[in-house]
Coordinates of C-alpha atoms in Angstrom, one line a residue:
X980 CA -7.1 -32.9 48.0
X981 CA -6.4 -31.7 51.3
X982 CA -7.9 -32.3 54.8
X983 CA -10.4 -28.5 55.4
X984 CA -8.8 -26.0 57.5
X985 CA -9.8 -23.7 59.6
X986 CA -8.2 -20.2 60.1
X987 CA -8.9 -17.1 62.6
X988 CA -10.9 -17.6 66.1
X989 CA -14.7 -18.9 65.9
X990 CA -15.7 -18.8 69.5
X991 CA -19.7 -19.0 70.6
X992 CA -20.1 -15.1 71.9
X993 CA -23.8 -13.0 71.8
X994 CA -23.9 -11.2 68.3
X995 CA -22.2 -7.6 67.8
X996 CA -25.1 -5.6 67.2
X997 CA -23.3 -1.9 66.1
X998 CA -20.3 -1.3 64.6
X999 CA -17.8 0.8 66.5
X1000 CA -16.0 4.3 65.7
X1001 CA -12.3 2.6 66.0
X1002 CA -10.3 1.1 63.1
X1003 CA -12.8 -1.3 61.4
X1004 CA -12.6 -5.2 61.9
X1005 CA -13.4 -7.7 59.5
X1006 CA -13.8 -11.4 60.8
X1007 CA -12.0 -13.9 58.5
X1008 CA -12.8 -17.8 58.8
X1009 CA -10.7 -19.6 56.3
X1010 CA -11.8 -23.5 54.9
X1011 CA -10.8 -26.1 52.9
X1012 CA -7.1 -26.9 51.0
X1013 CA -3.7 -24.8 50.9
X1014 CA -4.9 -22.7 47.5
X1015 CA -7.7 -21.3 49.6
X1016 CA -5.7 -20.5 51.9
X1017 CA -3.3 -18.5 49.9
X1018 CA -7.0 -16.6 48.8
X1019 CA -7.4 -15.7 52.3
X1020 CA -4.0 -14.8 52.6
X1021 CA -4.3 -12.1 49.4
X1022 CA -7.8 -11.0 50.5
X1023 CA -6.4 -10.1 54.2
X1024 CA -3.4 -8.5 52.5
X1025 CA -5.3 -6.4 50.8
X1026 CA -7.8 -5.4 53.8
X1027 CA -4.4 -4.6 55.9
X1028 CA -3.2 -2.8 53.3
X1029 CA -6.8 -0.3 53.3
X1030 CA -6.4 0.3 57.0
X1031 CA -8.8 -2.6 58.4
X1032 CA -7.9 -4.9 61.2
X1033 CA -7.9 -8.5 61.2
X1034 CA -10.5 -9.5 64.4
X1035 CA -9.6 -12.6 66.5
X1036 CA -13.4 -13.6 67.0
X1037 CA -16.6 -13.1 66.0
X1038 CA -17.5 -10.4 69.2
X1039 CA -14.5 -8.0 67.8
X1040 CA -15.6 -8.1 64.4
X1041 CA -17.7 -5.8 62.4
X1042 CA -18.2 -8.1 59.1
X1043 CA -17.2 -11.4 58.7
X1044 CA -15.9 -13.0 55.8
X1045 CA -16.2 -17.0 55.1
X1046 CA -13.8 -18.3 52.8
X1047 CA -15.5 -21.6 51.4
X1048 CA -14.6 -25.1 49.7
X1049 CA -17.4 -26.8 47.6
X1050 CA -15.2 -29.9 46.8
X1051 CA -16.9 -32.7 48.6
X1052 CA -20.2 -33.2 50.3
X1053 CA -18.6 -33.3 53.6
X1054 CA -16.8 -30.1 52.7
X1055 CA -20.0 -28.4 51.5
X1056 CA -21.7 -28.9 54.8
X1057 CA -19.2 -27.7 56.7
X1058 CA -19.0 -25.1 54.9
X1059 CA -23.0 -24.2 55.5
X1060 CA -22.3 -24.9 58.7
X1061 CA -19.2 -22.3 59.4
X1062 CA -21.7 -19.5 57.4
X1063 CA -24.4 -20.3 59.9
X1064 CA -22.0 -20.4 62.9
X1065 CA -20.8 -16.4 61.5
X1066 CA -24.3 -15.6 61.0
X1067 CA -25.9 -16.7 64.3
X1068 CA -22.8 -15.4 66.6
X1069 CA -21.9 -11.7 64.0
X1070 CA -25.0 -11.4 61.6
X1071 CA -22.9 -9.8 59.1
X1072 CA -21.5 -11.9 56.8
X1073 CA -19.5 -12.0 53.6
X1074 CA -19.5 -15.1 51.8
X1075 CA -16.5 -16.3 49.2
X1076 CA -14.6 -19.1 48.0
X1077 CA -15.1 -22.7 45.7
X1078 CA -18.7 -22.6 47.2
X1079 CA -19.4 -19.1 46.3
X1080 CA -20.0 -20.8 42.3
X1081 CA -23.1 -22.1 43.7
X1082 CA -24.6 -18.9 45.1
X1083 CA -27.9 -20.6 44.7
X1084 CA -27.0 -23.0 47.3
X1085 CA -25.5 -20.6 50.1
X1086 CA -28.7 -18.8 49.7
X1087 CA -31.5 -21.2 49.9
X1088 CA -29.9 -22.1 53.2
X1089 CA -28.7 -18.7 54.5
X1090 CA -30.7 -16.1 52.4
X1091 CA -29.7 -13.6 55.0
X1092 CA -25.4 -13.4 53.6
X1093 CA -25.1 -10.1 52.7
X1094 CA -22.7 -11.3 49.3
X1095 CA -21.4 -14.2 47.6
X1096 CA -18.9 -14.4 45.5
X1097 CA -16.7 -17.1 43.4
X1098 CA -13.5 -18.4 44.2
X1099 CA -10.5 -16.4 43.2
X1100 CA -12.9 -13.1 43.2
X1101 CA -10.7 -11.1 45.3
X1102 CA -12.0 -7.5 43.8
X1103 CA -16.1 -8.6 44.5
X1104 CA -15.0 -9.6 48.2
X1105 CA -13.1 -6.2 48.6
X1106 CA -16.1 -4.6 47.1
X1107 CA -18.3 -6.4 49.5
X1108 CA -16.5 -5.2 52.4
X1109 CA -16.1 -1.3 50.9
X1110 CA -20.0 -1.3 51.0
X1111 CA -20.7 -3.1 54.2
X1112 CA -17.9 -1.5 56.2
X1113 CA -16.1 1.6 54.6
X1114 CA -12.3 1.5 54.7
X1115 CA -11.0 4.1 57.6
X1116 CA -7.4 4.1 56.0
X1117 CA -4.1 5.9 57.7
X1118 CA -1.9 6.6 55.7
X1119 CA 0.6 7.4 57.8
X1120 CA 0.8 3.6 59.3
X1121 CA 2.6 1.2 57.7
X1122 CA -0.1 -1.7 57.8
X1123 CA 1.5 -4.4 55.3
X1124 CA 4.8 -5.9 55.6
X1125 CA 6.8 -6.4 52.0
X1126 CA 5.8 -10.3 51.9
X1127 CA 2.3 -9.7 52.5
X1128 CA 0.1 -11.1 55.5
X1129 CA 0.5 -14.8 55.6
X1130 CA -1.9 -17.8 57.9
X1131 CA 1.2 -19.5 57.8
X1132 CA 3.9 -20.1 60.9
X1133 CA 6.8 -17.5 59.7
X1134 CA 8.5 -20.2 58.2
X1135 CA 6.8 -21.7 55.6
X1136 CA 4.5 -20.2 53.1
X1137 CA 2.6 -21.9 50.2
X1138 CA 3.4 -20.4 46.8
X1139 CA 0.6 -20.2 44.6
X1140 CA 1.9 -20.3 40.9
X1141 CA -1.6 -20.9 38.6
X1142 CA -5.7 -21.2 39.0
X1143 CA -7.9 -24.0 37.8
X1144 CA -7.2 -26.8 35.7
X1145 CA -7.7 -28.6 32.1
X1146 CA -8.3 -32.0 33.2
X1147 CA -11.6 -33.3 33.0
X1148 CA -11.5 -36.1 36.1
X1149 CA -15.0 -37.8 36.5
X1150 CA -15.0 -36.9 40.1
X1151 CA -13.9 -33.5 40.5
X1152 CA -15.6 -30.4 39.6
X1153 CA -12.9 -28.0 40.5
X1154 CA -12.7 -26.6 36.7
X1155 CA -16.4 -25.8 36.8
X1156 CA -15.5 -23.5 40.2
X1157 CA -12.4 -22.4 39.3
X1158 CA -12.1 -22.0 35.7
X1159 CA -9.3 -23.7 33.4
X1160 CA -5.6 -23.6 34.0
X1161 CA -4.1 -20.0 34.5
X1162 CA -0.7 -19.7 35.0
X1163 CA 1.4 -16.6 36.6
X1164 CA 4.4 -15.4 34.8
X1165 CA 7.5 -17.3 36.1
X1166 CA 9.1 -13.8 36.9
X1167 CA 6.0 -13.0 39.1
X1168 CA 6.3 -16.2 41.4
X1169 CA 9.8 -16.2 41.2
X1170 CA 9.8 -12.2 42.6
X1171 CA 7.5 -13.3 45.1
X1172 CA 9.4 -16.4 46.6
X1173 CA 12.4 -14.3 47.0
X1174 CA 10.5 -11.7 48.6
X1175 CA 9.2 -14.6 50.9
X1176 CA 12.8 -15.9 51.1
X1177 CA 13.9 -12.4 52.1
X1178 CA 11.2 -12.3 54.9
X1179 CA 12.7 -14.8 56.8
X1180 CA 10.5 -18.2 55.5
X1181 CA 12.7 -21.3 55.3
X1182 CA 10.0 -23.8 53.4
X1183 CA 8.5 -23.2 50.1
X1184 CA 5.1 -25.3 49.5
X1185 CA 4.1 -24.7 45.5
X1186 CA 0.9 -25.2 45.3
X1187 CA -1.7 -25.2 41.9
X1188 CA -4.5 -28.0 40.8
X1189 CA -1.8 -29.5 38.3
X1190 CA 1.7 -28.1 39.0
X1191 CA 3.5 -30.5 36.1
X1192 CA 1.0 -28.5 33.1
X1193 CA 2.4 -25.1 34.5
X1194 CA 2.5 -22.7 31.4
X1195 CA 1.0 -24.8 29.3
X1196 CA -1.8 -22.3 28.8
X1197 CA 0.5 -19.2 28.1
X1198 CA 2.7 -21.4 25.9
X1199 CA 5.6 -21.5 28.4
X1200 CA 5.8 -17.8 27.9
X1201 CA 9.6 -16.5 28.5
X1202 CA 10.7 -13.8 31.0
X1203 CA 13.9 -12.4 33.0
X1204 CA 14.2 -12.7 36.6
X1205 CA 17.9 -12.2 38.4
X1206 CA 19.4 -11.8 34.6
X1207 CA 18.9 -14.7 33.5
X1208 CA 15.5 -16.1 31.1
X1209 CA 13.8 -18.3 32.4
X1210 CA 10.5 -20.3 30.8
X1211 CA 6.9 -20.5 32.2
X1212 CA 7.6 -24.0 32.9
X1213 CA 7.8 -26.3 35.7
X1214 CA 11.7 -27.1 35.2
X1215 CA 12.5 -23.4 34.5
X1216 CA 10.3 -22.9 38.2
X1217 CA 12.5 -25.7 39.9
X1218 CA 15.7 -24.1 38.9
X1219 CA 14.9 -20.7 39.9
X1220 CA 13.1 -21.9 43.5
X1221 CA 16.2 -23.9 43.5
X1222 CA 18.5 -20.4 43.6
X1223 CA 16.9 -19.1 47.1
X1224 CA 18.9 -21.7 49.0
X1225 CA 15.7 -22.5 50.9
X1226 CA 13.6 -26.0 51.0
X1227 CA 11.4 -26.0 47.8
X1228 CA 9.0 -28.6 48.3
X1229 CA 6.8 -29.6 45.1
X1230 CA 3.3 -30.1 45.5
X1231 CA 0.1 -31.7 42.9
X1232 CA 2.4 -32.6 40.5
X1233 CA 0.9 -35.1 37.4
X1234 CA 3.2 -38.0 36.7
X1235 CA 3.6 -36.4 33.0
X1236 CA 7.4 -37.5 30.9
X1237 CA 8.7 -34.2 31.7
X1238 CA 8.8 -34.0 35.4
X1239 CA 11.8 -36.5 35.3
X1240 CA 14.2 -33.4 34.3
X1241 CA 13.5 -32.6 37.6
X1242 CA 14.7 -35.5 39.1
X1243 CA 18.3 -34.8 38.8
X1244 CA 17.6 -31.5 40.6
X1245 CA 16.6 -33.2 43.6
X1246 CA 19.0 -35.0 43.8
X1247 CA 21.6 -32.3 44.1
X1248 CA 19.1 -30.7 46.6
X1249 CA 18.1 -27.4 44.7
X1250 CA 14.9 -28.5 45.1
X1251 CA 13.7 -30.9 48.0
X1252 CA 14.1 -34.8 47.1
X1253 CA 9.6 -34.7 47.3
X1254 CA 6.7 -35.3 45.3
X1255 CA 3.1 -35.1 46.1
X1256 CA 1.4 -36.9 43.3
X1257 CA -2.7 -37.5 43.3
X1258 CA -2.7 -41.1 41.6
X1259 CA -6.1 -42.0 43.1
X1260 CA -5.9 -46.0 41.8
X1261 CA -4.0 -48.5 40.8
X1262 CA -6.5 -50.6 38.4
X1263 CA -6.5 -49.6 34.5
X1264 CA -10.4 -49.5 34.8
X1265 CA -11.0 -47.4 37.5
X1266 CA -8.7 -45.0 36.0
X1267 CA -10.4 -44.9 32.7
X1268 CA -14.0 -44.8 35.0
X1269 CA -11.8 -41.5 36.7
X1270 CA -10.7 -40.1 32.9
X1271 CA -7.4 -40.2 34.6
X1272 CA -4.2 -41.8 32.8
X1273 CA -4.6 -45.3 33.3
X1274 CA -1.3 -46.5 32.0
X1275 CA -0.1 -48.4 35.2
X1276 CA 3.0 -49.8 34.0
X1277 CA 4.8 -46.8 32.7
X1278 CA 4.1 -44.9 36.0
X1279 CA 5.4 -47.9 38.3
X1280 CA 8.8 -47.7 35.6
X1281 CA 9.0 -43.9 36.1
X1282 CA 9.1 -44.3 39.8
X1283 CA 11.5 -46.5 39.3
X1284 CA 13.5 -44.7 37.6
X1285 CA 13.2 -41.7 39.6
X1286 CA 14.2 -43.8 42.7
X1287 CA 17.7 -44.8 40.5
X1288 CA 18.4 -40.7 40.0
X1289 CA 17.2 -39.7 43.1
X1290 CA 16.8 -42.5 45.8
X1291 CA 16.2 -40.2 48.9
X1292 CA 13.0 -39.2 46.6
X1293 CA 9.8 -39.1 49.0
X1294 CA 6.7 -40.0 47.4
X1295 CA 3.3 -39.3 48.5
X1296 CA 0.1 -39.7 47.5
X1297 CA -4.0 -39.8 47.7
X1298 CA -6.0 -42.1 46.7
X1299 CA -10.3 -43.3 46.5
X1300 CA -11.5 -46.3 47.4
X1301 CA -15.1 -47.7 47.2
X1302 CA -15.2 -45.3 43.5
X1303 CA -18.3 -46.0 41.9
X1304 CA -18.4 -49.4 40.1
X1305 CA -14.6 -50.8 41.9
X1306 CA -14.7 -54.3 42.0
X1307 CA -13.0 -56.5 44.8
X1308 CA -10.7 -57.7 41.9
X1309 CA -9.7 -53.5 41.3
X1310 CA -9.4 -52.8 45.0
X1311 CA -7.1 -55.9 44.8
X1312 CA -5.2 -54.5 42.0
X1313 CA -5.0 -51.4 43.8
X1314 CA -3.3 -53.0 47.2
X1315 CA -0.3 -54.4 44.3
X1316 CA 0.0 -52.0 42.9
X1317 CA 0.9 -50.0 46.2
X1318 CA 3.0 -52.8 47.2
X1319 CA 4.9 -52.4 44.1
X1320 CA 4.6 -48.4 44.1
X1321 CA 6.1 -48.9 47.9
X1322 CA 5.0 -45.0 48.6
X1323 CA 6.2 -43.2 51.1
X1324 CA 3.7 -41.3 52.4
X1325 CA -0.2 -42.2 51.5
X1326 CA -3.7 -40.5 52.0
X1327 CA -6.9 -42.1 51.4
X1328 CA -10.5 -41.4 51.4
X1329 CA -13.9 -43.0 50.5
X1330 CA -16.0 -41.9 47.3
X1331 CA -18.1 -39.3 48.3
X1332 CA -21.2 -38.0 45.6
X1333 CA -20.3 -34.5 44.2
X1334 CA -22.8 -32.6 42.7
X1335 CA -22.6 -32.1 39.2
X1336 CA -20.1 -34.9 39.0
X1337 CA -19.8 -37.1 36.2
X1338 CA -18.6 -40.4 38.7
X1339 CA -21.5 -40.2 39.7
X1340 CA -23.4 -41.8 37.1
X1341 CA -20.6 -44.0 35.7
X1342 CA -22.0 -47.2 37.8
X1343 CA -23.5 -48.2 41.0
X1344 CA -22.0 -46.8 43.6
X1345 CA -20.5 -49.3 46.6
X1346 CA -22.6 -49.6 49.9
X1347 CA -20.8 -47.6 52.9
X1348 CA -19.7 -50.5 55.0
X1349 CA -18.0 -51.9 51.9
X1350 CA -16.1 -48.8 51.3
X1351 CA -15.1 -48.4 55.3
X1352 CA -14.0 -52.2 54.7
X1353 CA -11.9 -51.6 51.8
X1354 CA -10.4 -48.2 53.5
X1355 CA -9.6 -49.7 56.8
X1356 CA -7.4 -53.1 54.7
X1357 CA -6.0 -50.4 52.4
X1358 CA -4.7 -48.0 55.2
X1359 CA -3.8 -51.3 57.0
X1360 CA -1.5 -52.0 53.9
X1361 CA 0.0 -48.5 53.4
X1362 CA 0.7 -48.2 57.2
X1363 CA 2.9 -51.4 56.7
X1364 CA 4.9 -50.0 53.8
X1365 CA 5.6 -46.5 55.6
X1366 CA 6.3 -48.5 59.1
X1367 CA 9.0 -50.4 56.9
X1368 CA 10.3 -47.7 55.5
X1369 CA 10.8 -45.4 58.6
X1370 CA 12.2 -48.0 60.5
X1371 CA 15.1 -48.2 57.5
X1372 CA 15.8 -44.5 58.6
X1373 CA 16.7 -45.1 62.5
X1374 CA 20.9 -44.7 62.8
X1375 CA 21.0 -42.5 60.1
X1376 CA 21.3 -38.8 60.3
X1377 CA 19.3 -35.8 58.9
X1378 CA 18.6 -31.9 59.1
X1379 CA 15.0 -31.5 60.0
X1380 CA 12.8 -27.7 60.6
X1381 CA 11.6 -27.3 64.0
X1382 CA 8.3 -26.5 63.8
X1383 CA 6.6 -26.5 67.3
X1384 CA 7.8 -26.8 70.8
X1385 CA 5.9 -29.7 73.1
X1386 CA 7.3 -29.9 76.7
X1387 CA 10.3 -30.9 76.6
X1388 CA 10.4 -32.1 73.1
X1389 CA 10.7 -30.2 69.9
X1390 CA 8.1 -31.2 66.7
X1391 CA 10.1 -30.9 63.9
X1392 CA 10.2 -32.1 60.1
X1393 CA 12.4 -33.6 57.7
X1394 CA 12.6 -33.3 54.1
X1395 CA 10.0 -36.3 53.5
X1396 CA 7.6 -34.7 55.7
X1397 CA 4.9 -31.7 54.6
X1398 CA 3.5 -29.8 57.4
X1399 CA 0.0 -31.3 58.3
X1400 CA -0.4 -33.7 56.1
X1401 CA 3.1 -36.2 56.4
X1402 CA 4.6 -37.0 59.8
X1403 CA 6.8 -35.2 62.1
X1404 CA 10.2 -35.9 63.9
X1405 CA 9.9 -35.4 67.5
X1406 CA 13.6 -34.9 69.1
X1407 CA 13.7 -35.7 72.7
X1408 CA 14.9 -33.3 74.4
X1409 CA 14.6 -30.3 71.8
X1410 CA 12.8 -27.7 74.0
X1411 CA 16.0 -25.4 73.7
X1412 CA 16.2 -25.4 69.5
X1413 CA 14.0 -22.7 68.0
X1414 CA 10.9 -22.8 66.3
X1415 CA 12.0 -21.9 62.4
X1416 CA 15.4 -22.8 62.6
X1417 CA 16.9 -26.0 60.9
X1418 CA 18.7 -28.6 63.8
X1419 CA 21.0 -31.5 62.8
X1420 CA 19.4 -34.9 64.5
X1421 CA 19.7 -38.6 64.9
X1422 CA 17.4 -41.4 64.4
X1423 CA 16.7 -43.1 67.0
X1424 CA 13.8 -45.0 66.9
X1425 CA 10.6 -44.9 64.3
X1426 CA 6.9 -45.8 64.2
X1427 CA 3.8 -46.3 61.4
X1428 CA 4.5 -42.5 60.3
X1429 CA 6.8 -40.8 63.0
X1430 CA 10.2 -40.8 64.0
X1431 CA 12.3 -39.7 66.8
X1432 CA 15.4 -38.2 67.3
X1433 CA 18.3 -37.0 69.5
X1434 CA 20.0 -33.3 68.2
X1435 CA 23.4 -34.0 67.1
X1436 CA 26.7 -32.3 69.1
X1437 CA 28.0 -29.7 66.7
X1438 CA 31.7 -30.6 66.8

């Protein structure tokens, strides 16, 4: 699970009360994880590609859409809040997303929305918008570019490559919202991260709720892309991402047996040396309590034996503490197992009650200041492990993406770092590189979760 996002301009401004005669606007206000985001990105494709305008804030707008995420309580409220916020400052809003499977809750609090719709329901928000705002379309303007519109910097783009999932986790209700797992063709998301390629992105993110089970559910159905056949599979995927000559980074991938044939391709960079896996505990019993593999053992042994293949591999992770019913001996287990693990890159947040969420009945839950204690000595823990490990890195060289531009220093990445959710590699110095382009750097000195650098002399 990813931290909420936000995307287009909110600012407080006095309601727009008449829509004007000029190209129409529609308002877009994008929350919650990377695959909404990519459903923002296909739903403001699609309005660019009927002639509307995207508006930069809620005065130039003439509907507003909400994109929303119904993981978490925390992420419900804001949610309410961000429909509120449109309604109060546009009064014309359009309501979507993983909260839009709970229209019963959007509308006891804002029974004014003029829709709601279900994630992934791109043709009922278009719909929406054709009734609330007609489509004023030129045809003689080319409004869409070949890679589509994208909320992403120019050079990175997340790659969407299924919907929903088959695992039945105690604590998530994400199958309920978005359905089971749906895979696209491997020919369709290899087509579109070449068009992406071709655009000028430098950074693949593929995204899905369960990346390793991609196909699974189309029985790894077989296609052609480039002349060759490839399988619906997520080693086929890897090989074919892996012919763009672009980073590939690999994202929500399950710890299943298969993913080490992978491995090897990291380690020949075809694909980057990365994997974001949600393990979520270390103790046996809270992973049964999750309905989450709880095989410890093997999964310490297959990192292992991915670090022997592959040792530049990156690992990162997310996990709960203070789950309903975790013991002090569990959260203990959980701290050795992380020091055995010895992740890279680590996440954490307390239990929070979901509605409609089988955790939260499985015991009593823990009392808040118990969880904050056990967050606080866990991040404490995982801090130390990345500190050691960054520290290992300074002297050494690497090729990093320049991302931003601070003063005089340039914010940059390296192939262990996601974009907003890792750390970054600030090179002293920098202003001059470019903002998408790759720069050769030095180590020179790390912290808990940063590093910095000096740019190399090309010789």
């Amino acid at each position: 699970m990813s931290d909420p996002r936000r995307t287009g301009v909110r600012p407080r401004v006095p309601l727009r009360p008449l829509m004007s005669r000029r190209q129409p606007k529609v308002g877009f206000v994008s929350l919650g994880c990377p695959k909404a985001l990519v459903d923002s990105e296909r739903i403001i494709t699609q309005l660019r590609a009927e002639g509307y305008q995207v508006a930069p804030s809620y005065d130039a707008a003439d509907v507003v859409v909400v994109n929303t995420c119904g993981f978490i309580d925390s992420a419900v409220d804001e949610s309410l809040d961000a429909i509120g916020e449109a309604l109060e400052q546009n009064g014309k809003v359009i309501v979507t997303g993983c909260l839009g499977a709970k229209p019963e809750k959007i509308l006891d609090r804002h029974p004014r929305v003029l829709k709601v719709t279900g994630p992934q329901a791109y043709e009922d928000v278009m719909n929406a918008v054709h009734e609330h705002l007609p489509p004023k379309h030129d045809p003689f303007v080319d409004l869409v570019p070949p890679q589509g519109i994208r909320l992403t910097p120019r050079h990175y783009a997340y790659l969407k490559i299924s919907e929903g999932c088959n695992n039945k986790c105690s604590f998530c209700i994400i199958p309920s919202m978005r359905g089971l797992l749906a895979s696209r063709p491997i020919d369709d998301v290899l087509r579109e991260g070449e068009k992406l390629a071709r655009a000028g992105v430098r950074e693949l993110l593929v995204i899905s709720q369960d990346t390793s089970a991609y196909g699974v559910d189309i029985r790894y159905r077989e296609a052609e892309w480039r002349g060759k056949k490839y399988e619906t599979r997520f080693l086929d995927l890897a090989r074919g991402l892996g012919e763009l000559g672009i980073w590939v980074r690999m994202h929500y991938v399950y710890p299943y047996p298969h993913v080490d044939d992978v491995i090897p391709l990291m380690a020949e960079r075809k694909v980057l040396p990365y994997l974001d896996i949600p393990f979520q505990h270390g103790s046996p019993t809270v992973l049964k309590r999750m309905k989450r593999p709880g095989q410890v053992e093997k999964t310490l042994s297959r990192i292992k034996a991915w670090r022997e293949v592959c040792p530049d591999l990156t690992i990162r992770s997310t996990f709960i503490v203070g789950f309903p019913g975790e013991t002090e001996a569990e959260f203990e287990e959980l701290l050795a197992w992380l020091d055995e693990a010895q992740l890279d890159r680590v996440g954490a947040f307390k239990y929070s009650p979901v509605e409609g969420a089988p955790a939260n009945d499985v015991a009593p839950h823990i009392p808040p200041d118990v969880q904050e204690e056990r967050l606080a000595r866990f991040m404490a823990k995982s801090a130390e492990i990345s500190a050691a490990k960054l520290a290992a890195k300074v002297g050494k060289t690497m090729r990093v993406l320049v991302d931003a531009i601070d003063g005089t220093q340039a914010i940059a990445r390296s192939e262990g770092d996601a974009p907003e959710i890792d750390g970054v590699v600030r090179i002293v110095r920098g202003a001059k590189l470019k903002i998408g382009e790759f720069a050769d750097v030095e180590i020179t000195a790390s912290s808990d979760h940063d590093l910095e650098a000096k740019v190399l002399k090309p010789n």
